[in-house]
Short mmCIF file of C-alpha atoms in Angstrom, two decimals:
data_model
loop_
_atom_site.label_atom_id
_atom_site.label_comp_id
_atom_site.label_asym_id
_atom_site.label_seq_id
_atom_site.Cartn_x
_atom_site.Cartn_y
_atom_site.Cartn_z
CA MET A 5 104.71 80.04 82.86
CA THR A 6 105.97 78.69 86.41
CA ALA A 7 104.79 79.22 89.72
CA VAL A 8 106.55 79.17 92.78
CA LEU A 9 103.44 79.97 94.30
CA ARG A 10 100.22 78.04 93.77
CA ALA A 11 97.34 78.27 95.97
CA GLN A 12 92.99 76.10 94.68
CA GLY A 13 90.70 77.32 96.56
CA LEU A 14 93.15 78.03 99.70
CA SER A 15 90.46 78.73 102.58
CA LYS A 16 91.57 79.28 106.66
CA ARG A 17 89.39 80.14 109.18
CA PHE A 18 90.18 81.00 113.14
CA ARG A 19 87.32 79.59 114.76
CA ARG A 20 84.32 81.51 113.42
CA ARG A 21 85.57 83.58 111.36
CA TRP A 22 86.81 83.39 107.19
CA ALA A 23 90.34 85.55 106.69
CA LEU A 24 90.30 83.85 103.62
CA SER A 25 87.76 82.14 101.88
CA ASP A 26 88.19 79.76 98.13
CA CYS A 27 91.68 81.48 96.99
CA THR A 28 92.67 80.13 93.94
CA LEU A 29 96.24 82.61 92.29
CA ASP A 30 99.47 81.93 90.86
CA ILE A 31 102.76 83.60 90.99
CA PRO A 32 104.82 83.56 88.44
CA ALA A 33 108.76 82.54 89.43
CA GLY A 34 111.68 84.75 88.48
CA ARG A 35 109.85 88.10 89.60
CA VAL A 36 109.46 91.08 92.19
CA VAL A 37 105.70 90.93 93.06
CA GLY A 38 103.37 93.20 94.47
CA LEU A 39 100.24 91.71 96.00
CA VAL A 40 98.48 95.26 97.19
CA GLY A 41 94.33 95.26 98.37
CA PRO A 42 92.41 96.03 101.13
CA ASN A 43 91.94 95.45 104.65
CA GLY A 44 90.78 92.07 104.84
CA ALA A 45 91.39 90.54 101.91
CA GLY A 46 93.28 87.99 103.06
CA LYS A 47 97.13 88.93 102.06
CA THR A 48 98.65 88.23 105.80
CA THR A 49 97.12 85.04 106.17
CA LEU A 50 97.98 84.55 102.59
CA LEU A 51 101.23 84.53 103.16
CA SER A 52 100.54 83.19 106.96
CA LEU A 53 99.71 80.27 104.53
CA ALA A 54 102.86 80.41 102.16
CA ALA A 55 105.42 80.64 105.06
CA GLY A 56 104.23 77.61 107.01
CA LEU A 57 103.34 79.19 109.70
CA LEU A 58 100.15 78.33 109.30
CA ALA A 59 98.05 75.73 108.15
CA PRO A 60 94.83 75.99 105.44
CA THR A 61 91.85 75.03 106.97
CA SER A 62 91.11 73.88 103.83
CA GLY A 63 92.20 73.78 99.83
CA THR A 64 96.18 73.43 99.13
CA VAL A 65 98.81 75.90 98.74
CA GLU A 66 102.08 74.53 96.60
CA VAL A 67 105.47 77.45 97.73
CA CYS A 68 108.10 76.19 94.95
CA GLY A 69 107.62 73.36 94.53
CA GLY A 70 106.62 71.63 98.09
CA ARG A 71 104.36 71.49 100.59
CA PRO A 72 104.60 75.03 102.75
CA GLY A 73 107.06 74.31 106.50
CA GLY A 74 107.03 70.51 104.86
CA GLY A 75 110.71 70.11 106.64
CA ARG A 76 114.13 71.68 106.81
CA ALA A 77 114.69 71.33 102.95
CA GLN A 78 111.14 73.33 102.14
CA LEU A 79 111.76 75.91 104.75
CA ALA A 80 115.05 77.04 103.47
CA LYS A 81 113.44 77.65 99.93
CA VAL A 82 111.73 81.10 101.82
CA GLY A 83 112.46 83.82 103.58
CA PHE A 84 109.68 86.12 105.62
CA VAL A 85 110.00 89.29 106.70
CA ALA A 86 106.89 90.18 108.98
CA GLN A 87 105.12 93.88 109.20
CA ASP A 88 107.09 94.22 112.56
CA THR A 89 110.43 92.65 111.27
CA PRO A 90 110.16 90.75 114.14
CA THR A 91 114.30 90.14 116.09
CA TYR A 92 115.30 89.01 119.01
CA ALA A 93 115.40 92.34 121.44
CA ARG A 94 118.04 90.85 123.62
CA LEU A 95 120.42 89.33 120.87
CA THR A 96 122.98 91.09 119.44
CA VAL A 97 123.72 91.88 115.89
CA ALA A 98 126.27 89.08 115.46
CA GLU A 99 124.33 86.39 117.48
CA HIS A 100 121.09 87.07 115.22
CA LEU A 101 123.81 86.19 112.28
CA GLN A 102 125.27 83.05 114.16
CA LEU A 103 122.14 81.70 114.76
CA GLY A 104 120.90 82.60 111.08
CA ALA A 105 124.52 79.64 110.68
CA ARG A 106 122.65 77.72 112.89
CA LEU A 107 119.49 77.70 110.94
CA SER A 108 119.90 77.87 107.12
CA PRO A 109 121.79 75.22 105.19
CA GLY A 110 122.51 77.32 102.69
CA TRP A 111 123.33 80.13 105.27
CA ASP A 112 125.73 83.07 102.88
CA ALA A 113 127.58 84.49 105.77
CA GLN A 114 129.91 86.54 103.56
CA LEU A 115 126.56 88.18 101.90
CA ALA A 116 125.55 88.68 105.92
CA ARG A 117 128.52 90.35 107.07
CA GLU A 118 129.19 92.18 104.42
CA ARG A 119 125.27 94.14 104.24
CA ILE A 120 125.70 94.27 108.50
CA GLN A 121 128.89 96.16 108.06
CA ARG A 122 127.67 98.54 104.01
CA LEU A 123 124.69 99.11 106.42
CA GLY A 124 126.40 100.29 109.27
CA LEU A 125 124.81 97.54 111.43
CA PRO A 126 127.35 97.69 115.12
CA PRO A 127 128.11 93.80 115.52
CA ASP A 128 127.65 94.22 119.55
CA GLN A 129 124.38 96.28 119.45
CA ARG A 130 121.36 94.20 120.84
CA ALA A 131 118.35 94.67 118.78
CA GLY A 132 116.41 95.74 121.34
CA ASN A 133 117.87 98.96 120.82
CA LEU A 134 118.37 99.33 116.95
CA SER A 135 115.99 101.77 115.29
CA GLY A 136 112.74 100.58 112.98
CA GLY A 137 115.21 101.03 109.96
CA GLN A 138 117.57 99.43 111.83
CA ARG A 139 115.73 96.16 112.60
CA ALA A 140 113.93 96.24 109.25
CA GLN A 141 117.14 95.76 107.47
CA LEU A 142 118.42 93.24 109.85
CA ALA A 143 115.52 91.26 109.21
CA LEU A 144 116.01 91.94 105.46
CA THR A 145 119.65 90.42 105.72
CA LEU A 146 118.83 87.47 107.55
CA ALA A 147 115.99 86.46 105.12
CA ILE A 148 117.97 87.07 101.89
CA ALA A 149 121.26 85.50 103.46
CA LYS A 150 119.51 82.15 103.90
CA ARG A 151 119.60 82.11 99.73
CA PRO A 152 115.69 81.17 99.69
CA ALA A 153 114.41 80.42 96.25
CA LEU A 154 111.40 82.91 97.34
CA LEU A 155 111.09 86.01 99.79
CA ILE A 156 108.08 86.43 101.04
CA LEU A 157 107.91 90.99 103.20
CA ASP A 158 104.81 91.75 105.13
CA GLU A 159 104.73 94.98 105.07
CA PRO A 160 108.30 95.26 106.59
CA VAL A 161 108.64 99.15 105.47
CA ALA A 162 105.03 100.27 107.28
CA SER A 163 105.73 101.87 109.66
CA LEU A 164 108.48 102.81 109.09
CA ASP A 165 109.97 106.60 108.15
CA PRO A 166 110.26 107.72 104.21
CA LEU A 167 113.52 107.70 104.24
CA ALA A 168 113.81 104.26 105.93
CA ARG A 169 111.70 103.11 103.98
CA ARG A 170 113.34 104.37 100.48
CA GLU A 171 116.57 103.22 102.22
CA PHE A 172 115.32 100.23 102.97
CA LEU A 173 113.58 99.53 99.08
CA ARG A 174 116.93 100.61 97.98
CA ASP A 175 118.77 97.38 99.48
CA LEU A 176 115.86 95.33 98.18
CA SER A 177 116.20 96.18 94.78
CA ASP A 178 120.15 95.39 95.48
CA ALA A 179 119.82 92.66 97.26
CA THR A 180 117.85 90.68 94.26
CA ALA A 181 119.19 92.04 91.20
CA GLY A 182 121.75 88.51 89.66
CA GLN A 183 119.94 86.87 92.23
CA GLU A 184 117.72 84.35 90.76
CA LEU A 185 115.06 84.81 93.56
CA SER A 186 110.97 85.16 94.01
CA VAL A 187 109.58 88.44 96.39
CA VAL A 188 106.07 87.74 97.06
CA HIS A 189 105.98 92.17 98.62
CA SER A 190 102.84 92.52 100.53
CA SER A 191 102.22 96.73 100.67
CA HIS A 192 99.28 99.52 101.18
CA LEU A 193 101.92 101.94 99.63
CA VAL A 194 101.45 101.74 96.08
CA ALA A 195 104.50 104.48 95.19
CA ASP A 196 106.85 102.07 96.75
CA LEU A 197 105.88 98.83 94.89
CA GLU A 198 106.39 101.15 91.41
CA ARG A 199 110.27 100.93 92.76
CA VAL A 200 110.60 97.33 92.82
CA CYS A 201 108.19 95.23 91.42
CA ASP A 202 107.66 94.06 87.46
CA HIS A 203 104.89 91.78 88.53
CA LEU A 204 100.87 93.40 90.15
CA ILE A 205 98.38 90.75 91.72
CA VAL A 206 95.45 93.01 93.78
CA LEU A 207 93.48 90.79 95.86
CA VAL A 208 89.95 92.04 97.46
CA GLY A 209 88.15 89.91 99.30
CA SER A 210 90.57 86.51 99.08
CA ARG A 211 89.50 86.93 94.97
CA VAL A 212 92.23 88.00 92.51
CA ARG A 213 90.35 91.51 90.74
CA VAL A 214 93.34 91.68 87.71
CA ALA A 215 97.26 90.67 87.23
CA GLY A 216 99.42 90.68 85.31
CA ASP A 217 103.59 91.80 84.50
CA VAL A 218 103.39 96.25 85.79
CA GLY A 219 104.10 97.18 82.05
CA GLU A 220 101.43 95.52 80.43
CA LEU A 221 98.68 96.75 83.25
CA LEU A 222 99.63 99.85 82.42
CA ALA A 223 99.45 100.05 78.74
CA THR A 224 96.38 98.36 78.30
CA HIS A 225 94.16 100.49 81.04
CA HIS A 226 93.21 104.02 79.95
CA LEU A 227 91.09 106.38 82.04
CA LEU A 228 88.42 108.57 79.31
CA THR A 229 86.61 111.37 79.67
CA ALA A 230 84.54 112.82 78.19
CA PRO A 231 81.00 115.73 78.22
CA ARG A 232 78.03 113.32 80.64
CA THR A 233 77.27 109.73 79.17
CA GLY A 234 77.05 105.72 80.14
CA PRO A 235 79.63 103.04 79.47
CA ALA A 236 76.96 102.24 76.28
CA THR A 237 78.70 103.95 74.08
CA LEU A 238 81.69 102.40 74.05
CA PRO A 239 82.64 99.81 71.44
CA ALA A 240 82.92 96.27 72.18
CA GLY A 241 85.64 95.60 73.24
CA VAL A 242 86.46 97.79 76.11
CA HIS A 243 86.11 96.54 80.21
CA VAL A 244 84.82 99.19 82.36
CA ILE A 245 86.30 99.41 86.26
CA SER A 246 85.68 102.36 87.05
CA VAL A 247 83.12 105.11 86.19
CA ASP A 248 83.54 109.04 88.54
CA ARG A 249 80.61 110.65 87.00
CA THR A 250 79.90 114.46 87.56
CA ASP A 251 77.12 116.94 86.08
CA ARG A 252 78.70 117.57 83.03
CA ARG A 253 81.51 115.55 82.98
CA THR A 254 82.24 112.35 82.76
CA THR A 255 85.60 109.95 83.14
CA MET A 256 86.83 105.71 83.30
CA LEU A 257 89.05 103.61 84.26
CA VAL A 258 88.66 100.98 81.19
CA ARG A 259 91.02 97.95 79.43
CA ALA A 260 91.29 97.84 76.46
CA ASP A 261 93.33 98.06 72.77
CA SER A 262 93.94 101.75 72.88
CA SER A 263 93.23 101.46 68.75
CA ALA A 264 89.58 100.43 69.83
CA LEU A 265 88.50 103.88 72.48
CA ASP A 266 86.34 105.97 70.15
CA PRO A 267 88.22 109.68 69.15
CA ALA A 268 85.16 111.48 70.96
CA TRP A 269 86.54 110.20 74.12
CA THR A 270 89.87 111.96 76.00
CA VAL A 271 92.48 109.59 76.03
CA GLN A 272 94.42 109.57 79.16
CA PRO A 273 97.43 107.18 80.64
CA VAL A 274 96.91 105.95 84.13
CA SER A 275 99.10 105.56 87.22
CA LEU A 276 99.07 102.44 89.34
CA GLU A 277 97.67 104.24 91.96
CA ASP A 278 94.47 104.77 89.85
CA LEU A 279 94.59 101.38 89.06
CA VAL A 280 95.30 99.79 91.43
CA LEU A 281 92.20 101.80 93.78
CA ALA A 282 89.69 100.68 90.68
CA TYR A 283 90.26 97.95 91.11
CA MET A 284 89.96 97.49 95.24
CA SER A 285 86.82 100.03 94.45
CA GLN A 286 84.60 96.91 92.82
CA SER A 287 82.68 95.44 95.80
CA ALA A 288 84.00 92.01 96.99
CA PRO A 289 82.28 89.45 96.09
CA ALA A 290 80.48 86.88 98.65
CA PRO A 291 82.39 84.43 100.57
CA GLU A 292 81.36 80.86 99.85
CA VAL A 293 79.97 79.26 103.32
CA HIS A 294 82.20 76.60 103.72
CA ARG A 295 80.68 73.80 106.82
#
């Protein structure tokens, strides 16, 4: 597997607080990767380090084969859209495209122009007068028109209404179709990730809890239900992720080959949201103390 982003023991401290501690992970190239985890897991810090907006306190991070922010050529390999979809309020849409052309050596003017026209963004409109959804689309246009190797999205649709969010995700799918583009999309909205992502990483307490292709993860995780009992009755090779007990029944989310499951259990498919919540609910490991 070729990694578009590789972190090894990556840590970032802000004064006395560790925002990311000893994070090690590989993000595969050529995929649309959903990155999910609870608040404080280190997702935004990780992505900011990958984009070259922050420097690590310790450890290493490699993006597209180089050091993040290591010169103009390296910066051109990464497109980044942050949660607040930053644009310049006083610049018009057309002026944003002109700025992108000056700053990006691989700028695709035709792609940018056609997207703006299709989205109905008035070229003479100042960004400060656009709606939240329009600003998000402008920011996405600027990132994609760079023709980056990696597109990083840090919850850019979190504040949008459902219709604007759906339009953004549809345009993301259209923009990445047929391109040799890797995408890392961080979001709390699992349903949105399910629409566009083919690979999933769950990050809890700076640690990867589960990672893999979405189809494979859903095929190897199951919900088991039976009269109240315990994990000890399960056959070898079944890994229990979470357990929910009532007075009468026990429900478990497990990872296993379906052929290894006891027929005494009622087996149901697992949703992506169930899978994510099960891994997120596990206690985070204690972070290492850095000196």
